[in-house]
Backbone as XML, in Angstrom:
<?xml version="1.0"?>
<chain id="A" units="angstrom">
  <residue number="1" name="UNK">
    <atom name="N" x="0.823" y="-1.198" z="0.000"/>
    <atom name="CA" x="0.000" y="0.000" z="0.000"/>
    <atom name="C" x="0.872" y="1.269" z="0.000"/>
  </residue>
  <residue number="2" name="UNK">
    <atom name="N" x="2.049" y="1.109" z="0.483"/>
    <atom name="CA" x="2.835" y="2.290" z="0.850"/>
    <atom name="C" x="2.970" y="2.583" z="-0.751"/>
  </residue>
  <residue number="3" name="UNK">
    <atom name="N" x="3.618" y="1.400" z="-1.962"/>
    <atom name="CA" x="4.337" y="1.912" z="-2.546"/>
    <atom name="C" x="3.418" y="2.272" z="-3.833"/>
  </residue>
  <residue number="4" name="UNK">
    <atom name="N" x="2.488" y="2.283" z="-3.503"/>
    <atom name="CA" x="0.862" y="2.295" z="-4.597"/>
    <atom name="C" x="0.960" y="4.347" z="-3.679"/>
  </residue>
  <residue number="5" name="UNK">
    <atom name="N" x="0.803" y="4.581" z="-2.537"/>
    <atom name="CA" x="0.967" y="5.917" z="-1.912"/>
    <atom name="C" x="2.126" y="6.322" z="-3.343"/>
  </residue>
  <residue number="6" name="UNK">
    <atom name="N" x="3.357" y="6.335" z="-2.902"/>
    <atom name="CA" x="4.444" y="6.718" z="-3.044"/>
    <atom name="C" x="4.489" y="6.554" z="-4.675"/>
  </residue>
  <residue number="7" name="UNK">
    <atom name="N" x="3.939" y="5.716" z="-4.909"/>
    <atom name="CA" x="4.020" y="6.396" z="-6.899"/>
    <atom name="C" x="3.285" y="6.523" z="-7.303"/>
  </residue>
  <residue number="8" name="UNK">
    <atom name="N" x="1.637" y="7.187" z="-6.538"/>
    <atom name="CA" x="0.673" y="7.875" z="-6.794"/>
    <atom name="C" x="1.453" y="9.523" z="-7.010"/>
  </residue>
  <residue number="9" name="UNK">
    <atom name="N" x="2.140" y="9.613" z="-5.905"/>
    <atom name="CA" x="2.364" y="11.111" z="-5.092"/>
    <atom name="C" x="3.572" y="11.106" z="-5.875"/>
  </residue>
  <residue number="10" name="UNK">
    <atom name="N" x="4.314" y="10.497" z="-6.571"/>
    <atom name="CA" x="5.522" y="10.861" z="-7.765"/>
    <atom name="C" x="4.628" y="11.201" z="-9.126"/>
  </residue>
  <residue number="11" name="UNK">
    <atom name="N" x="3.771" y="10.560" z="-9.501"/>
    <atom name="CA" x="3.046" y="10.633" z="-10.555"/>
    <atom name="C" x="2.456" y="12.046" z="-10.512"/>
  </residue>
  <residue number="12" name="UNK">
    <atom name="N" x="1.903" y="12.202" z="-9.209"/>
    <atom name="CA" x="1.021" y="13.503" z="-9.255"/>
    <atom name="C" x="2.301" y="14.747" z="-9.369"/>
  </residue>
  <residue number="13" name="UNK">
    <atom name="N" x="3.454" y="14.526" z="-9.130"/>
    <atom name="CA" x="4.627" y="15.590" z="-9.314"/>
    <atom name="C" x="4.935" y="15.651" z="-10.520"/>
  </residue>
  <residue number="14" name="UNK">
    <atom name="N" x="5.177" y="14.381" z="-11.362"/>
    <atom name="CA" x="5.692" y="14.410" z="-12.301"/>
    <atom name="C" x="4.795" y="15.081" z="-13.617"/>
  </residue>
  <residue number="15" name="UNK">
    <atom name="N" x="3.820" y="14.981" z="-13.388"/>
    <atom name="CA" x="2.816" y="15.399" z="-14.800"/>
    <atom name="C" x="2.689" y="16.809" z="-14.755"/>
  </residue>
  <residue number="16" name="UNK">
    <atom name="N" x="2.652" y="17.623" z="-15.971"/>
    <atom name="CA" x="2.626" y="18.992" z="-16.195"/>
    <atom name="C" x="1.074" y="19.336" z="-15.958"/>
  </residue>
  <residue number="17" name="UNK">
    <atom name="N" x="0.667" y="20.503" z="-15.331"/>
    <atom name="CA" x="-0.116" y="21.221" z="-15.200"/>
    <atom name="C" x="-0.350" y="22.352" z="-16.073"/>
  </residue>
  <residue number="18" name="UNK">
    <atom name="N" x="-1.230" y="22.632" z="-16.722"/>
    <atom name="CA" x="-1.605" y="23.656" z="-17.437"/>
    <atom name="C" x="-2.948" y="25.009" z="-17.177"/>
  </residue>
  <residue number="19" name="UNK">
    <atom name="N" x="-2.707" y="25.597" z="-16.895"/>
    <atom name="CA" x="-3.811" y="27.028" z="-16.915"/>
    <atom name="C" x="-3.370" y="27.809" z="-17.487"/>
  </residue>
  <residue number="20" name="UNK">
    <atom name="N" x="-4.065" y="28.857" z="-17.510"/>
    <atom name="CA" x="-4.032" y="30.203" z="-18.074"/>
    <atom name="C" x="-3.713" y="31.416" z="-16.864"/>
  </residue>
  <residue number="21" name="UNK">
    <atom name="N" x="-2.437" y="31.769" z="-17.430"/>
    <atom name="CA" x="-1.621" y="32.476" z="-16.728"/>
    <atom name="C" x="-2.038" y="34.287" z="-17.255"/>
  </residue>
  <residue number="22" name="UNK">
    <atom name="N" x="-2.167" y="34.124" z="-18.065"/>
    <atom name="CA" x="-2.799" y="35.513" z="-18.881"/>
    <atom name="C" x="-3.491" y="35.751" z="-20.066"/>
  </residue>
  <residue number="23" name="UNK">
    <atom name="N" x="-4.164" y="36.960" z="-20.066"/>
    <atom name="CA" x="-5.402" y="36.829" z="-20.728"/>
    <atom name="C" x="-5.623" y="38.188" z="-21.661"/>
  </residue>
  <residue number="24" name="UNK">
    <atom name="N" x="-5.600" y="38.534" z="-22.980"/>
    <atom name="CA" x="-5.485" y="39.564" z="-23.833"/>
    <atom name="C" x="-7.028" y="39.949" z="-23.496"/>
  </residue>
  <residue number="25" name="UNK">
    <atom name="N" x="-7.292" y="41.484" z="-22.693"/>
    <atom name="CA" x="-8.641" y="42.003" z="-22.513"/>
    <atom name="C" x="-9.044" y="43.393" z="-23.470"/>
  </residue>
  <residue number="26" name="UNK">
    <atom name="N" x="-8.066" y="43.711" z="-24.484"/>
    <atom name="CA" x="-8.356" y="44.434" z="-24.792"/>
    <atom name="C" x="-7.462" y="44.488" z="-26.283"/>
  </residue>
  <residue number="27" name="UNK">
    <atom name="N" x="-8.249" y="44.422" z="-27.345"/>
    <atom name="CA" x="-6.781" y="44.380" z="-28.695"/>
    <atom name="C" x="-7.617" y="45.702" z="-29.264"/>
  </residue>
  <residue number="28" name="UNK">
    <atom name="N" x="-7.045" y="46.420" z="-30.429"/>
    <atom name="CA" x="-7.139" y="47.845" z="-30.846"/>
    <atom name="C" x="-6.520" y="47.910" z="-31.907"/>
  </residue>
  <residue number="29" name="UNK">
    <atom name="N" x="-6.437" y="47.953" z="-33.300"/>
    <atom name="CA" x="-6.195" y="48.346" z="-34.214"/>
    <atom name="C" x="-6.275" y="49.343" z="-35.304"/>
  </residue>
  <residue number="30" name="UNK">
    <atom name="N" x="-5.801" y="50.109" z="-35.619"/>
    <atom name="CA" x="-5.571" y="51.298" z="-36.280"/>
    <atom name="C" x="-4.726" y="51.446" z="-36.873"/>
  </residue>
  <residue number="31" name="UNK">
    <atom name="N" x="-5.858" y="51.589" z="-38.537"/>
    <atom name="CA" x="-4.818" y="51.239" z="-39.752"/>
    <atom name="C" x="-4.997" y="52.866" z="-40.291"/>
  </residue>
  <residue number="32" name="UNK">
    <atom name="N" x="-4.201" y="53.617" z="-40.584"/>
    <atom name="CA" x="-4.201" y="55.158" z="-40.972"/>
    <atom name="C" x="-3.454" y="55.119" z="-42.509"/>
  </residue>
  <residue number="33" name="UNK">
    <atom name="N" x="-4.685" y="54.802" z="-43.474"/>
    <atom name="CA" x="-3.812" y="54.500" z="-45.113"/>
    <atom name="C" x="-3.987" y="56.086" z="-45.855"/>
  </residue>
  <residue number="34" name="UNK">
    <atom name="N" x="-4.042" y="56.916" z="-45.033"/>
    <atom name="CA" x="-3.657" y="58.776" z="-45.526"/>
    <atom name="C" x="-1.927" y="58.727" z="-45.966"/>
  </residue>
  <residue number="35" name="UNK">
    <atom name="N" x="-1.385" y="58.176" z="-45.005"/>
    <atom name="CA" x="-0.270" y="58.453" z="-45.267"/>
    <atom name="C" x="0.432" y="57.914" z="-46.352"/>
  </residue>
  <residue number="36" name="UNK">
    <atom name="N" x="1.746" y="58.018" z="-46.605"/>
    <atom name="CA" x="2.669" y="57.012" z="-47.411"/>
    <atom name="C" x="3.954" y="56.816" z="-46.876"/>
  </residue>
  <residue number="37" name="UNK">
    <atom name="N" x="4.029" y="55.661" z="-46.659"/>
    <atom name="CA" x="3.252" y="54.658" z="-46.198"/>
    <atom name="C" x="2.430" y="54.440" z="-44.971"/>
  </residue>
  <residue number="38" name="UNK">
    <atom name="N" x="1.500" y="53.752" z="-45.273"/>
    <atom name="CA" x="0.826" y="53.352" z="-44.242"/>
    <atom name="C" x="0.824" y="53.249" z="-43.178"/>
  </residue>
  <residue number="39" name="UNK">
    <atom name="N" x="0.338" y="53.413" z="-42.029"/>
    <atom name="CA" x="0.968" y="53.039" z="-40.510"/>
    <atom name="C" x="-0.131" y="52.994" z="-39.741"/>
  </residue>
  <residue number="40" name="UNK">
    <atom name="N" x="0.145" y="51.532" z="-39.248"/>
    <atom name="CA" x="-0.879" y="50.350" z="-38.786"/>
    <atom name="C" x="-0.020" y="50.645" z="-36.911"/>
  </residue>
  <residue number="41" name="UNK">
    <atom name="N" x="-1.040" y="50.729" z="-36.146"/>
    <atom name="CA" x="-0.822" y="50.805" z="-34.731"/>
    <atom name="C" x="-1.883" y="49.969" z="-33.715"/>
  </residue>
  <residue number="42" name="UNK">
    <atom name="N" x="-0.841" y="48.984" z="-32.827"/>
    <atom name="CA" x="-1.741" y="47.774" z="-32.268"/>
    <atom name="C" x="-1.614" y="48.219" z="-30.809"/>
  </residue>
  <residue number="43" name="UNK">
    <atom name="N" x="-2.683" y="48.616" z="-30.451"/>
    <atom name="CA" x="-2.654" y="48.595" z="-28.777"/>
    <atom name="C" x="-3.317" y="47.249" z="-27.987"/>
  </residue>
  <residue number="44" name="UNK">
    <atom name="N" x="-2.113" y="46.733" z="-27.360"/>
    <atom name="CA" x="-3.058" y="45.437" z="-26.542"/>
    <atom name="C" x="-2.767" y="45.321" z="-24.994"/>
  </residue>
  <residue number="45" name="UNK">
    <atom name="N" x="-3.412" y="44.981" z="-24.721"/>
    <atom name="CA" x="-3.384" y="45.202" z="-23.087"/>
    <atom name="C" x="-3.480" y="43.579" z="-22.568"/>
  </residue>
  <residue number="46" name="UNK">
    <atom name="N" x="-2.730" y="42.962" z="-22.128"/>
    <atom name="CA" x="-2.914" y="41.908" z="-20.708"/>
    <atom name="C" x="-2.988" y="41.963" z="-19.583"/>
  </residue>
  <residue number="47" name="UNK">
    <atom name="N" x="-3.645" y="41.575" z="-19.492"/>
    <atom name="CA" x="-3.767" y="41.165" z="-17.882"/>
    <atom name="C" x="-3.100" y="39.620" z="-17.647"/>
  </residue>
  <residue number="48" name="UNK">
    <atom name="N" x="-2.404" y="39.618" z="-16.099"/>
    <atom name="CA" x="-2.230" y="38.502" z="-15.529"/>
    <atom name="C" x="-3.280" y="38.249" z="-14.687"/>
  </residue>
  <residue number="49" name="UNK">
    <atom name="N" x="-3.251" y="36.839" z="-14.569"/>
    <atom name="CA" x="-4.171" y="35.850" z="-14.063"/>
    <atom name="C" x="-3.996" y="34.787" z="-13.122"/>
  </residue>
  <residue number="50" name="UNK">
    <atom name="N" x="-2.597" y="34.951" z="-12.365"/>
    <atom name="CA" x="-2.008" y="34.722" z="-11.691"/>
    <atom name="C" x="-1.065" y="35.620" z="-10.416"/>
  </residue>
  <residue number="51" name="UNK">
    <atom name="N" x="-0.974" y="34.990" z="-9.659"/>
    <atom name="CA" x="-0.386" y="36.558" z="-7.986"/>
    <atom name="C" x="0.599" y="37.198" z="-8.292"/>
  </residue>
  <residue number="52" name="UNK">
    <atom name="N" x="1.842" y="36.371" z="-9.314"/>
    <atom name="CA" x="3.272" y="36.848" z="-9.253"/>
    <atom name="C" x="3.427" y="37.566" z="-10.991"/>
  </residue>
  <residue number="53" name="UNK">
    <atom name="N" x="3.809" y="39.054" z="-11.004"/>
    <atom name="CA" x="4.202" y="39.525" z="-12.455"/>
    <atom name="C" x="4.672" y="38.425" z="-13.228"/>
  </residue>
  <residue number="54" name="UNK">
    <atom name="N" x="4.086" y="38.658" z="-14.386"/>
    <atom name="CA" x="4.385" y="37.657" z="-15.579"/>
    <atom name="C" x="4.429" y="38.760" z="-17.247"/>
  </residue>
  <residue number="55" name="UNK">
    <atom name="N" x="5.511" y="38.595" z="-17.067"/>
    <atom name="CA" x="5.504" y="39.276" z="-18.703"/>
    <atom name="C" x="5.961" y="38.251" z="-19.984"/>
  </residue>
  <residue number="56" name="UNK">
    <atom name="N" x="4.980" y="38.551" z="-20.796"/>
    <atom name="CA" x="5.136" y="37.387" z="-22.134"/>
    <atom name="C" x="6.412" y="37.583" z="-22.980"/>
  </residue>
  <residue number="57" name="UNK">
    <atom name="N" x="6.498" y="36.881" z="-23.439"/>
    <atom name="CA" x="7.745" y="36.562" z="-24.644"/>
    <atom name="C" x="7.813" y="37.209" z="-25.221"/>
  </residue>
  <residue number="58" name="UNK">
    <atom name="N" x="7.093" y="36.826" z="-26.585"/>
    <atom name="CA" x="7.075" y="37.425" z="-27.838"/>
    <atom name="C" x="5.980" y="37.380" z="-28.741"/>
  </residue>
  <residue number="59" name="UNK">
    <atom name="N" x="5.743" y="38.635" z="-29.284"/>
    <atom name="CA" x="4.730" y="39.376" z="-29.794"/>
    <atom name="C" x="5.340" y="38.996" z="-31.351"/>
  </residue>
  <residue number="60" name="UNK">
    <atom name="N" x="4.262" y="38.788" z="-32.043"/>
    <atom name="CA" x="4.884" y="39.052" z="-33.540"/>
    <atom name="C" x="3.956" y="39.295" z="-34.802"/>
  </residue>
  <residue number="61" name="UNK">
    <atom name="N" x="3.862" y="39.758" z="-35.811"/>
    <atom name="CA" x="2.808" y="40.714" z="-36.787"/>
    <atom name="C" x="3.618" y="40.463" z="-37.901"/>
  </residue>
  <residue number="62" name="UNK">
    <atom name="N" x="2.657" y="39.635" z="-38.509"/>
    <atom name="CA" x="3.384" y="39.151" z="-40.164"/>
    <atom name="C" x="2.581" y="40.592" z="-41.276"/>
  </residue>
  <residue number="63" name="UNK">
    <atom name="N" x="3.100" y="41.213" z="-42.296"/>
    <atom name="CA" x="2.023" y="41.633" z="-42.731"/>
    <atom name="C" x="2.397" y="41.085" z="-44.150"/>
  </residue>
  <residue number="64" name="UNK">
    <atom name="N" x="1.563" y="40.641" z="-45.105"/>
    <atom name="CA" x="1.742" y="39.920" z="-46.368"/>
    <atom name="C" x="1.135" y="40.350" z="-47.313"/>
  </residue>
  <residue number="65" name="UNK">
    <atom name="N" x="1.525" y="40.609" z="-48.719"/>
    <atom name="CA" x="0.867" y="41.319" z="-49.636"/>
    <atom name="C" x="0.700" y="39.932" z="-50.129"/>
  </residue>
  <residue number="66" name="UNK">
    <atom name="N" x="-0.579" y="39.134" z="-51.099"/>
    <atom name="CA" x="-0.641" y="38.501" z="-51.972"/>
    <atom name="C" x="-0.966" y="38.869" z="-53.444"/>
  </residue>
  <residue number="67" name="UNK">
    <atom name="N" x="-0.016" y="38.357" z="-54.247"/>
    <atom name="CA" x="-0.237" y="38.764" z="-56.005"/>
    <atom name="C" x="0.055" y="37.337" z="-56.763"/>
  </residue>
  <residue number="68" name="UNK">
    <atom name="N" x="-0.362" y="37.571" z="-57.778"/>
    <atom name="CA" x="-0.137" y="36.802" z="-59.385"/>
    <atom name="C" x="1.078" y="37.199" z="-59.797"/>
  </residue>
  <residue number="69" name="UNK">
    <atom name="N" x="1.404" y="36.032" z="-60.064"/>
    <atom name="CA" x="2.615" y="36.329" z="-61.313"/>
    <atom name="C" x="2.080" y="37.160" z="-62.310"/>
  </residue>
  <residue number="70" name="UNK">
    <atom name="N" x="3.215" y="37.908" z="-63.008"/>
    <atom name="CA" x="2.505" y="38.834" z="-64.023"/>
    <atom name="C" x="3.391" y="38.196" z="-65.629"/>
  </residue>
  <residue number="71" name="UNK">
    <atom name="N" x="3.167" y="38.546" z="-66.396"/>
    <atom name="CA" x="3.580" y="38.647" z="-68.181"/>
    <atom name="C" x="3.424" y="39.813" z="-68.636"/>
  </residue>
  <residue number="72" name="UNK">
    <atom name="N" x="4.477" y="40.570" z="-68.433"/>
    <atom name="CA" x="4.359" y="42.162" z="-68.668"/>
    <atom name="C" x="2.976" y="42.977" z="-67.540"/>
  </residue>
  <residue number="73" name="UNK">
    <atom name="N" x="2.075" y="43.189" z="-67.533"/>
    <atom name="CA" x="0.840" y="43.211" z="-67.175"/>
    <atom name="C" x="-0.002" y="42.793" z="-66.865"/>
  </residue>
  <residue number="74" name="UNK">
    <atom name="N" x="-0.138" y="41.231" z="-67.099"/>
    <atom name="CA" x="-1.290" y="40.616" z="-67.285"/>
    <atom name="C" x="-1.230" y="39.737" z="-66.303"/>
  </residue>
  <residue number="75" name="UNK">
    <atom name="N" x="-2.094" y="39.286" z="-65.106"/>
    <atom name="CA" x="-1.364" y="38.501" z="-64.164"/>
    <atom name="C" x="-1.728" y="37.022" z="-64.930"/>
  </residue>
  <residue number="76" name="UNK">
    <atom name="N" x="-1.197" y="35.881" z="-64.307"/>
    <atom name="CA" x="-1.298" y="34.302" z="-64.828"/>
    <atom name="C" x="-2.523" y="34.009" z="-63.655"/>
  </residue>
  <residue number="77" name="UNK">
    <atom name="N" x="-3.719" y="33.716" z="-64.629"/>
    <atom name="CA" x="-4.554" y="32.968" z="-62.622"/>
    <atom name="C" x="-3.643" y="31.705" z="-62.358"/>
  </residue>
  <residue number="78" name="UNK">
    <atom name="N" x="-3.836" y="31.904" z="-61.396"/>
    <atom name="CA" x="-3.979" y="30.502" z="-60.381"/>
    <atom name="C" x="-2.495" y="30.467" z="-59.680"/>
  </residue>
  <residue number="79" name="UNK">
    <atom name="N" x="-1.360" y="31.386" z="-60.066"/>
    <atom name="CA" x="-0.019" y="31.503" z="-59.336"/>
    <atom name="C" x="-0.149" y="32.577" z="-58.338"/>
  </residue>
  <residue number="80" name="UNK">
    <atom name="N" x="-0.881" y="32.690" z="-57.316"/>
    <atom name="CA" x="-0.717" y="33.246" z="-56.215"/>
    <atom name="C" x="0.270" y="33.369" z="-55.697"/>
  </residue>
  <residue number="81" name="UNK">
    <atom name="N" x="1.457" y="34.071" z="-54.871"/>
    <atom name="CA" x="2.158" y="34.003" z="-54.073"/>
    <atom name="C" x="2.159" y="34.829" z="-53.121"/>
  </residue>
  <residue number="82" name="UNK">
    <atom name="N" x="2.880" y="34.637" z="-51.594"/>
    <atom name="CA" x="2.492" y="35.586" z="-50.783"/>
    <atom name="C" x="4.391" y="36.264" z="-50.496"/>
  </residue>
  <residue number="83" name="UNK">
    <atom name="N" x="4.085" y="37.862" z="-50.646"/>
    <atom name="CA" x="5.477" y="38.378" z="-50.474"/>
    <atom name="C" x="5.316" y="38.886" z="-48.927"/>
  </residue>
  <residue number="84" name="UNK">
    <atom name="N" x="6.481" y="39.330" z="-48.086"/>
    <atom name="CA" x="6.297" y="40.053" z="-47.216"/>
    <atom name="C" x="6.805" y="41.331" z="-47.512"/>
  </residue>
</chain>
């Protein structure tokens, strides 16, 4: 019985726990296409969800134009590609 205890209570150490440590309460986007170029501004706010400061990693914002191949002018359908 002890050792049914004792590698219950290793088991329960050993396995990862998962929650939610923080929580995006507020996202904001503002795209201003007056200018040249453009200028896109992201306000986001977290909150933690947990007692002890937690600041996240990394943030990251792909932005991608998609086009056709062209032949002088004329695009080709169906060759999509995406540039950054």
């Amino acid at each position: 019985m002890k050792r049914f205890a004792l590698l219950f209570i290793f088991l329960a150490f050993i396995t990862p726990t998962f929650a939610d440590v923080e929580e995006i309460t507020n996202y904001n986007m503002t795209v201003d296409l007056t200018k040249n170029p453009a200028h896109i501004t992201n306000v986001i706010t977290i909150q933690n969800l947990v007692k002890y400061p937690l600041v996240p990693g990394i943030g990251e914002l792909r932005l991608q134009k998609e086009e056709s191949k062209k032949i002088l002018i004329i695009p080709i359908p169906f060759t999509k590609e995406k540039n950054l």
